[in-house]
mmCIF file of C-alpha atoms in Angstrom:
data_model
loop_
_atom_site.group_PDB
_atom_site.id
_atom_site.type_symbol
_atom_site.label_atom_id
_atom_site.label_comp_id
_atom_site.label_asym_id
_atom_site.label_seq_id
_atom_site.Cartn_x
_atom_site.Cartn_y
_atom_site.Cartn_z
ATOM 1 C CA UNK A 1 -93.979 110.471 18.522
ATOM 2 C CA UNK A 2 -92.314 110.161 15.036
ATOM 3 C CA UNK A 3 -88.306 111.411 15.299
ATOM 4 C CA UNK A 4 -89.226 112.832 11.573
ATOM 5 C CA UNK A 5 -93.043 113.424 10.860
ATOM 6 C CA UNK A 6 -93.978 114.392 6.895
ATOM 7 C CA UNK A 7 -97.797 114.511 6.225
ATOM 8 C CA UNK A 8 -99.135 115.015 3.085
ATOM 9 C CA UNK A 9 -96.449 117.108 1.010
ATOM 10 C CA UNK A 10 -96.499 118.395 -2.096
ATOM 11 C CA UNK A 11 -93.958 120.350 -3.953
ATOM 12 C CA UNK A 12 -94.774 122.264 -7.427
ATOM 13 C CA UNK A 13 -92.278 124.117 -9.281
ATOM 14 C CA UNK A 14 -94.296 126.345 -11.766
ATOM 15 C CA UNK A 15 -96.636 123.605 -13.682
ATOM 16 C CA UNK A 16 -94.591 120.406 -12.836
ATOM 17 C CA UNK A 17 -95.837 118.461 -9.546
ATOM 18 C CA UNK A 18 -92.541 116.841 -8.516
ATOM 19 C CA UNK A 19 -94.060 115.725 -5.203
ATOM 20 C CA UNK A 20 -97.624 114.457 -4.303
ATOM 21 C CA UNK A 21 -98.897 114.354 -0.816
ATOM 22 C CA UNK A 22 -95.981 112.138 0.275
ATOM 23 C CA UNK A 23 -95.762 111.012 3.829
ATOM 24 C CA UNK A 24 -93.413 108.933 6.252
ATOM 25 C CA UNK A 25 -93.115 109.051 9.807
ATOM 26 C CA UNK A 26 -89.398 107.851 10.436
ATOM 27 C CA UNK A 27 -88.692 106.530 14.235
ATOM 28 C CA UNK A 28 -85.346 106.968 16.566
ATOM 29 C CA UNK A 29 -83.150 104.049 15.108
ATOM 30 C CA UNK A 30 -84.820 102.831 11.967
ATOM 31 C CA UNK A 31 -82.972 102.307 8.996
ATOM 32 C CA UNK A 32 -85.135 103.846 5.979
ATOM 33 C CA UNK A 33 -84.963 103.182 1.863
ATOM 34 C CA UNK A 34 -86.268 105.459 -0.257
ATOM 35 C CA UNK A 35 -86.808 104.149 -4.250
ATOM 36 C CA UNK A 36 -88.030 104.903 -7.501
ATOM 37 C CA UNK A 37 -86.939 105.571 -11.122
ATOM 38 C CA UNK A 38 -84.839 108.826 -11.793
ATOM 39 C CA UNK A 39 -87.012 111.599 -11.697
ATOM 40 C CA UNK A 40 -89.374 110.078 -9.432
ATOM 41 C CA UNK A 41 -89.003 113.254 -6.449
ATOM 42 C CA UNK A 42 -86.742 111.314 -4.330
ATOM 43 C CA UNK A 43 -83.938 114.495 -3.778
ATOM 44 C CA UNK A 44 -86.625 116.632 -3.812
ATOM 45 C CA UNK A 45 -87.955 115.182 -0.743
ATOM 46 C CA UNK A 46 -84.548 115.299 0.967
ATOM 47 C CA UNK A 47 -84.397 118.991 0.223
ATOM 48 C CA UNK A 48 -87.524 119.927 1.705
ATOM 49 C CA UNK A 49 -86.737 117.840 4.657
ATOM 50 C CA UNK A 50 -83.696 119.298 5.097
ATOM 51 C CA UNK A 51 -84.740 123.173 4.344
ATOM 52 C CA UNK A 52 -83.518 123.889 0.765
ATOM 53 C CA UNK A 53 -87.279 123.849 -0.172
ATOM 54 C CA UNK A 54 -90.452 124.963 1.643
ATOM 55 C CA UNK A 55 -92.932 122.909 0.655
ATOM 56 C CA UNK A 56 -96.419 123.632 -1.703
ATOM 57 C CA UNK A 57 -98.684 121.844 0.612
ATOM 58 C CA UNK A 58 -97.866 119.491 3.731
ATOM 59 C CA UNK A 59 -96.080 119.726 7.007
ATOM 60 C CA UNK A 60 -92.522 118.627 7.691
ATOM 61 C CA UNK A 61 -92.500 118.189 11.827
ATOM 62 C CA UNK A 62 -88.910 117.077 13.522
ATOM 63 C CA UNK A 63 -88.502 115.720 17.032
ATOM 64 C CA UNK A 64 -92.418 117.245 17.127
ATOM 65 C CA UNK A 65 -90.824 120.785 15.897
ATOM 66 C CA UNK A 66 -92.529 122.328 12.494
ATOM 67 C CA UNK A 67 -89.560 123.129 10.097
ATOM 68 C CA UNK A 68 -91.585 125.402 7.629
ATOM 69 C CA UNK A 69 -89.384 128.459 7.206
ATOM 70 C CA UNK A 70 -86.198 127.243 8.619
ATOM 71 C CA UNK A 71 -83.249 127.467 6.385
ATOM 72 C CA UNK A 72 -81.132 124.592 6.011
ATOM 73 C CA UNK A 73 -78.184 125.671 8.679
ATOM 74 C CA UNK A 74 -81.320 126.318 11.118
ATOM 75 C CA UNK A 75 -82.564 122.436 9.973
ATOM 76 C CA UNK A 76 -78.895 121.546 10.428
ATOM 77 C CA UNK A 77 -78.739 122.768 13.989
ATOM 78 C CA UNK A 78 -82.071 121.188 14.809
ATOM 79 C CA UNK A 79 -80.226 117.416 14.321
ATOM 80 C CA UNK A 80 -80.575 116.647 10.731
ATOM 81 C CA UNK A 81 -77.596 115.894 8.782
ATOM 82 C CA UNK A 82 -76.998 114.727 5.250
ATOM 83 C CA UNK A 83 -74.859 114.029 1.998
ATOM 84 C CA UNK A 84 -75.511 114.342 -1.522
ATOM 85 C CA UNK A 85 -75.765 112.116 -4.694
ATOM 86 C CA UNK A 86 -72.360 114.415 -5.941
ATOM 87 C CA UNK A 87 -69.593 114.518 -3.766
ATOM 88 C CA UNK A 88 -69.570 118.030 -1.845
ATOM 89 C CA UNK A 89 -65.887 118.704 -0.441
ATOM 90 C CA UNK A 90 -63.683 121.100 -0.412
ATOM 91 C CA UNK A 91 -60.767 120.054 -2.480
ATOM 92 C CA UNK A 92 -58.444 122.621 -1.259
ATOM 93 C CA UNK A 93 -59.090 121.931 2.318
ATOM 94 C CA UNK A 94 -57.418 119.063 4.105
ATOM 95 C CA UNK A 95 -60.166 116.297 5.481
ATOM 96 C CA UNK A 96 -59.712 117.411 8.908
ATOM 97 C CA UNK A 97 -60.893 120.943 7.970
ATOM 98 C CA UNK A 98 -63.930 119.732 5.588
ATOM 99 C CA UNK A 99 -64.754 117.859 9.018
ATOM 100 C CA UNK A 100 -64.269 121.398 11.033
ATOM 101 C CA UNK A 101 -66.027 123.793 8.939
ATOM 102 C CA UNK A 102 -69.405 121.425 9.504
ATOM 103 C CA UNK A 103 -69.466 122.331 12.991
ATOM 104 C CA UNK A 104 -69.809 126.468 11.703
ATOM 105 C CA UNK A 105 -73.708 126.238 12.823
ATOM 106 C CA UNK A 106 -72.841 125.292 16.263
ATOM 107 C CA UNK A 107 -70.190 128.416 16.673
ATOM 108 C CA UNK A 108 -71.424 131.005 19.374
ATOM 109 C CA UNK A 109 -67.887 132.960 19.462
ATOM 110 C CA UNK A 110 -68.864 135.419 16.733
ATOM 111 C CA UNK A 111 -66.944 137.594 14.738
ATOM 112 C CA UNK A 112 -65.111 139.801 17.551
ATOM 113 C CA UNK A 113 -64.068 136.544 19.089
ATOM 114 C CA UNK A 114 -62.567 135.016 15.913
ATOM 115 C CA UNK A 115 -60.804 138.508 15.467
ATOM 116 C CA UNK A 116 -58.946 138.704 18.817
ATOM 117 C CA UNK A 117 -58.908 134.713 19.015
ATOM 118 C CA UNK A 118 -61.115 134.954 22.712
ATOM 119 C CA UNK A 119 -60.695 132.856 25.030
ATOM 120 C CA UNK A 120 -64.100 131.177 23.759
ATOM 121 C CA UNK A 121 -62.727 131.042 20.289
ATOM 122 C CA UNK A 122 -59.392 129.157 21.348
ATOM 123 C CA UNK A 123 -61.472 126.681 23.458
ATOM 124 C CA UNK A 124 -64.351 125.762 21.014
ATOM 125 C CA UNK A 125 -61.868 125.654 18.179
ATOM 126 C CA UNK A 126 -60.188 122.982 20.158
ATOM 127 C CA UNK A 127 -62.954 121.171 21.109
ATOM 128 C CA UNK A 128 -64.089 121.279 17.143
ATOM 129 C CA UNK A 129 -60.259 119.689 15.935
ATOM 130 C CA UNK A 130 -60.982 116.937 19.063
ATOM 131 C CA UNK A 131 -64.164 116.237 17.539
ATOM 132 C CA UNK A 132 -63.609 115.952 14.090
ATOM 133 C CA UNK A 133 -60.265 114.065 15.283
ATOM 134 C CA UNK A 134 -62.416 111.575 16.543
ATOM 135 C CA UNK A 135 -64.892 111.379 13.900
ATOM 136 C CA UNK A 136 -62.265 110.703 11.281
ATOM 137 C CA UNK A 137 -61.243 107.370 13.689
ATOM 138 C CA UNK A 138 -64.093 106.337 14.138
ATOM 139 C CA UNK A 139 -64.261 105.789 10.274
ATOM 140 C CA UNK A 140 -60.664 104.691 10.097
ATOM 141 C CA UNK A 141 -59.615 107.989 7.979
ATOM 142 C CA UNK A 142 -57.255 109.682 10.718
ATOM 143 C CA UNK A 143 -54.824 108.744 8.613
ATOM 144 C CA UNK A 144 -55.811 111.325 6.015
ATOM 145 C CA UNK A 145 -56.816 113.878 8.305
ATOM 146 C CA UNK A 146 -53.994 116.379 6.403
ATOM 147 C CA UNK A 147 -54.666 114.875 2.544
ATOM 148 C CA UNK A 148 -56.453 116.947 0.257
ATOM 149 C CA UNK A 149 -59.973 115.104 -0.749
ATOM 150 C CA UNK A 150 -59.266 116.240 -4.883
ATOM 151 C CA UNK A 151 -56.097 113.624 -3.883
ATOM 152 C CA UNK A 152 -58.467 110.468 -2.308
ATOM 153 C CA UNK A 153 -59.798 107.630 -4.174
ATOM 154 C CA UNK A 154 -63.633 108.051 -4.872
ATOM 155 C CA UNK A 155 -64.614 105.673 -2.738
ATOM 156 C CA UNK A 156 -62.702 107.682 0.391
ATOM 157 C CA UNK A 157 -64.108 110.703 -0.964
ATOM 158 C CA UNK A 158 -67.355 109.678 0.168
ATOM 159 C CA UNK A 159 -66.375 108.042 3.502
ATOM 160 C CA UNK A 160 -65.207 111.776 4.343
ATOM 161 C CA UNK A 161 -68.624 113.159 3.164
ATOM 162 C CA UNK A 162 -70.405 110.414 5.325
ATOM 163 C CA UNK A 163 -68.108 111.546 8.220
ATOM 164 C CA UNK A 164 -68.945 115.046 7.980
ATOM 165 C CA UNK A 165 -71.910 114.790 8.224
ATOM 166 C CA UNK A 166 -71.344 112.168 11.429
ATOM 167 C CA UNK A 167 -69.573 114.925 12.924
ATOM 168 C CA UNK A 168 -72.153 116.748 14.096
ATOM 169 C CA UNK A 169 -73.860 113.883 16.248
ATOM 170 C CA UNK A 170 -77.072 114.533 14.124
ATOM 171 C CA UNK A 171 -80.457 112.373 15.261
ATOM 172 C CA UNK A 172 -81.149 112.029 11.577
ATOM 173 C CA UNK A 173 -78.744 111.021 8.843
ATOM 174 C CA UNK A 174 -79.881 111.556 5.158
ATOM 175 C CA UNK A 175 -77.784 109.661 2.786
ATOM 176 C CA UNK A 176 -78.265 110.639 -0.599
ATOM 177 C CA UNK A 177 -76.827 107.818 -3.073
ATOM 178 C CA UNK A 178 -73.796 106.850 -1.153
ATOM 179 C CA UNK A 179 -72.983 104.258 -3.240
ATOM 180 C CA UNK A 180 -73.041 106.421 -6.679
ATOM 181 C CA UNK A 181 -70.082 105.820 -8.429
ATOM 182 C CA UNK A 182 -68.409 103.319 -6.362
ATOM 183 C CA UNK A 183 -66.547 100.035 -7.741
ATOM 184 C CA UNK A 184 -67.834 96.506 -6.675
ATOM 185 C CA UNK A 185 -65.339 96.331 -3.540
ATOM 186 C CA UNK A 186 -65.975 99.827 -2.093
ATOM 187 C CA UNK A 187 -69.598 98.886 -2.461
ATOM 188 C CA UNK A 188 -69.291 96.463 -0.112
ATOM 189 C CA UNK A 189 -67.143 98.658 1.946
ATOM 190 C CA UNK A 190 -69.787 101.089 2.208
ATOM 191 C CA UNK A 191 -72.755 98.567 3.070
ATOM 192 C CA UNK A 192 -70.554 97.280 6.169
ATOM 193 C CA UNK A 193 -69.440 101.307 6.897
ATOM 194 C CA UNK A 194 -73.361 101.651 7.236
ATOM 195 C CA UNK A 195 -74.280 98.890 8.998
ATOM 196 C CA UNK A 196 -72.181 99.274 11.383
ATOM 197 C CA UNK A 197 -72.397 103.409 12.107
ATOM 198 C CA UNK A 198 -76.191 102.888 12.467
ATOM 199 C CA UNK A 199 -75.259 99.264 14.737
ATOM 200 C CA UNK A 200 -73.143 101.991 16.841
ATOM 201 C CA UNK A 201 -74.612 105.640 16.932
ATOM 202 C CA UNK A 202 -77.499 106.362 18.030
ATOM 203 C CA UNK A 203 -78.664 107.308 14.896
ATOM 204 C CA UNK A 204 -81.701 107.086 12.384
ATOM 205 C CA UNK A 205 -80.488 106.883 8.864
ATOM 206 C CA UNK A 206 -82.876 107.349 5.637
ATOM 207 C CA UNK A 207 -81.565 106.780 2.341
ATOM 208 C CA UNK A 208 -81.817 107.181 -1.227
ATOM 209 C CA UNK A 209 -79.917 104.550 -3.357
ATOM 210 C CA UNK A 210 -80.061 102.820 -6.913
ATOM 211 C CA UNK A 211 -78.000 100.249 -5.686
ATOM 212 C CA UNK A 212 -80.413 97.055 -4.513
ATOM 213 C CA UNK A 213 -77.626 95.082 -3.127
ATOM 214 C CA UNK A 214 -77.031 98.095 -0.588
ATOM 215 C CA UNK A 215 -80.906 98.970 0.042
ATOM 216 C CA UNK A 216 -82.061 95.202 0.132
ATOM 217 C CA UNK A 217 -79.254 94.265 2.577
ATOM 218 C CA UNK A 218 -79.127 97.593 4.898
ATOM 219 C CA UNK A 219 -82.941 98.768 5.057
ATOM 220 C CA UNK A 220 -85.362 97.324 7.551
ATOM 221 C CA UNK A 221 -88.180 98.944 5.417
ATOM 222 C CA UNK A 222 -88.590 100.785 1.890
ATOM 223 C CA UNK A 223 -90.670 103.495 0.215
ATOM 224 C CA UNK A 224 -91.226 103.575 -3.478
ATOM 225 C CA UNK A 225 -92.088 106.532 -5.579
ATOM 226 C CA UNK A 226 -93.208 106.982 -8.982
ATOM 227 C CA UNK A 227 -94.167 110.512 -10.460
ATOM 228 C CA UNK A 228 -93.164 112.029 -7.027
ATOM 229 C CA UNK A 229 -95.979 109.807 -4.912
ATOM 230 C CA UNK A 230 -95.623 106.823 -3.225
ATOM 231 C CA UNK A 231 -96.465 103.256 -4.720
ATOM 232 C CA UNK A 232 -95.497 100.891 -2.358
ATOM 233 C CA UNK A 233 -94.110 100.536 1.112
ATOM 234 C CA UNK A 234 -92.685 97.648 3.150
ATOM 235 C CA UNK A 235 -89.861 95.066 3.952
ATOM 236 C CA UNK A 236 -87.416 94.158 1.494
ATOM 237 C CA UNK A 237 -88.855 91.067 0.770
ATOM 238 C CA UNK A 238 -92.217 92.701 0.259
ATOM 239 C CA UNK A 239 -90.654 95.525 -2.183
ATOM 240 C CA UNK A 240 -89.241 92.401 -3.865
ATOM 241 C CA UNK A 241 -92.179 90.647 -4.512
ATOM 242 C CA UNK A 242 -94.527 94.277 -5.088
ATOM 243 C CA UNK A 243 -95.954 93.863 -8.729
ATOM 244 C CA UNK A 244 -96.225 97.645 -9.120
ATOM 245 C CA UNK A 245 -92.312 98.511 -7.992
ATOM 246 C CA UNK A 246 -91.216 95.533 -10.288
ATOM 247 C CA UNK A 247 -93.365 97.506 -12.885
ATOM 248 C CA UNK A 248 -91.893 101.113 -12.372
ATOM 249 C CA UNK A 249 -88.673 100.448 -10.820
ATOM 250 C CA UNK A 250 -86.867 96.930 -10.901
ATOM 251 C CA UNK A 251 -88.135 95.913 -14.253
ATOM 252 C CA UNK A 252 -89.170 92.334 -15.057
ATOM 253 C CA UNK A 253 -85.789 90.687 -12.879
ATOM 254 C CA UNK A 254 -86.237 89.375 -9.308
ATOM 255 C CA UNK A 255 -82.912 90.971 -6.965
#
């Protein structure tokens, strides 16, 4: 059984098909590109997946669970966590609290208890702050735990979004562009960052990235799409060498 199962989806938005009958079964531990030119579907797919859109036609199963109808907190809580091609942190929030506030779907203290500060309240905002604590070592960013993100460099920036979303010991990690915006050295930061959370959590990642140094050295397979279906799938090697992606995607170049 697939840990993500997507058969046949298709997403229309009025008279524009942005998805067609697209498919992947992703397994417990794989490490998953996804490709294609801009425009080719590729977010869209990550927001259906992860609840921000039902789909036309298809079924989205996790962990052998349908997700039609669930919102995104619901698909959050389920173990599906991701980050976005634009940075999404609070700036006026230290790091340690942009790490906190991820756990709010996991809360079961309720409003009473965060208004007389229960006994419950006390003890799972402690265990939240030990959490995220812990996260933000993992990743070597304790040592901003009380900076404000708007004060980071970029490439920090989105070493804090990749550790929220660790935070929450999700089965499925959907990285969306990580490498967008970053400078030649953080880029190679990032590939090792990735490589080695998915070497040490027990984790499936699936990503979307322009960058071919970071998909063709990280990915142990790749899905192309074109016009929101897919065109090719394989190993890096075989995406390499694929007429049709050279075609849509990587132009006339070899990586």
């Amino acid at each position: 059984m697939a840990l993500l199962d997507v058969k046949d989806v298709t997403q229309q938005f009025g008279g524009l098909r942005a998805v067609s009958s697209f498919s992947v079964a992703l397994e417990e531990r794989e490490l998953v590109g996804l490709i294609g030119p801009n425009g080719a579907g590729k977010t869209t797919i990550f927001n259906l997946v992860s609840g921000f859109y039902q789909p036309t036609m298809g079924t989205i199963r996790f962990k052998d669970q349908p997700t039609a109808g669930l919102k995104p907190n619901h698909v959050t809580t389920l173990g599906v966590s991701r980050t976005f091609q634009n940075i999404r942190l609070w700036n006026d929030m230290t790091v340690l609290d942009n790490i906190r506030v991820a756990h709010h779907s996991q809360l079961s203290y309720g409003f009473f208890g965060c208004s007389f500060r229960s006994a419950r309240y006390r003890d799972q905002e402690k265990d939240i702050t030990a959490n995220a604590m812990k996260t933000l070592e993992a990743l070597d960013l304790d040592q901003y735990a009380d900076e404000f993100p708007k004060n980071l460099p970029y490439g920090t920036r989105r070493k804090v979004e990749i550790a929220r979303a660790l935070s929450i010991h999700p089965r499925l990690l959907m990285l969306d562009e990580p490498a967008a915006g970053l400078n030649t050295a953080d880029l190679t930061g990032l590939i090792d960052l990735i490589g080695w959370i998915h070497k040490e959590f027990p984790i499936t990642i699936w990503m979307i990235e322009h960058q071919m140094q970071v998909v063709m050295s990280l990915c142990q397979r790749i899905q192309v799409i074109d016009f929101g279906a897919t065109i090719a799938e394989g190993t890096p090697t075989e995406i390499q060498n694929n007429p049709a992606v050279i075609k849509a995607y990587l132009g006339d170049d070899t990586i």
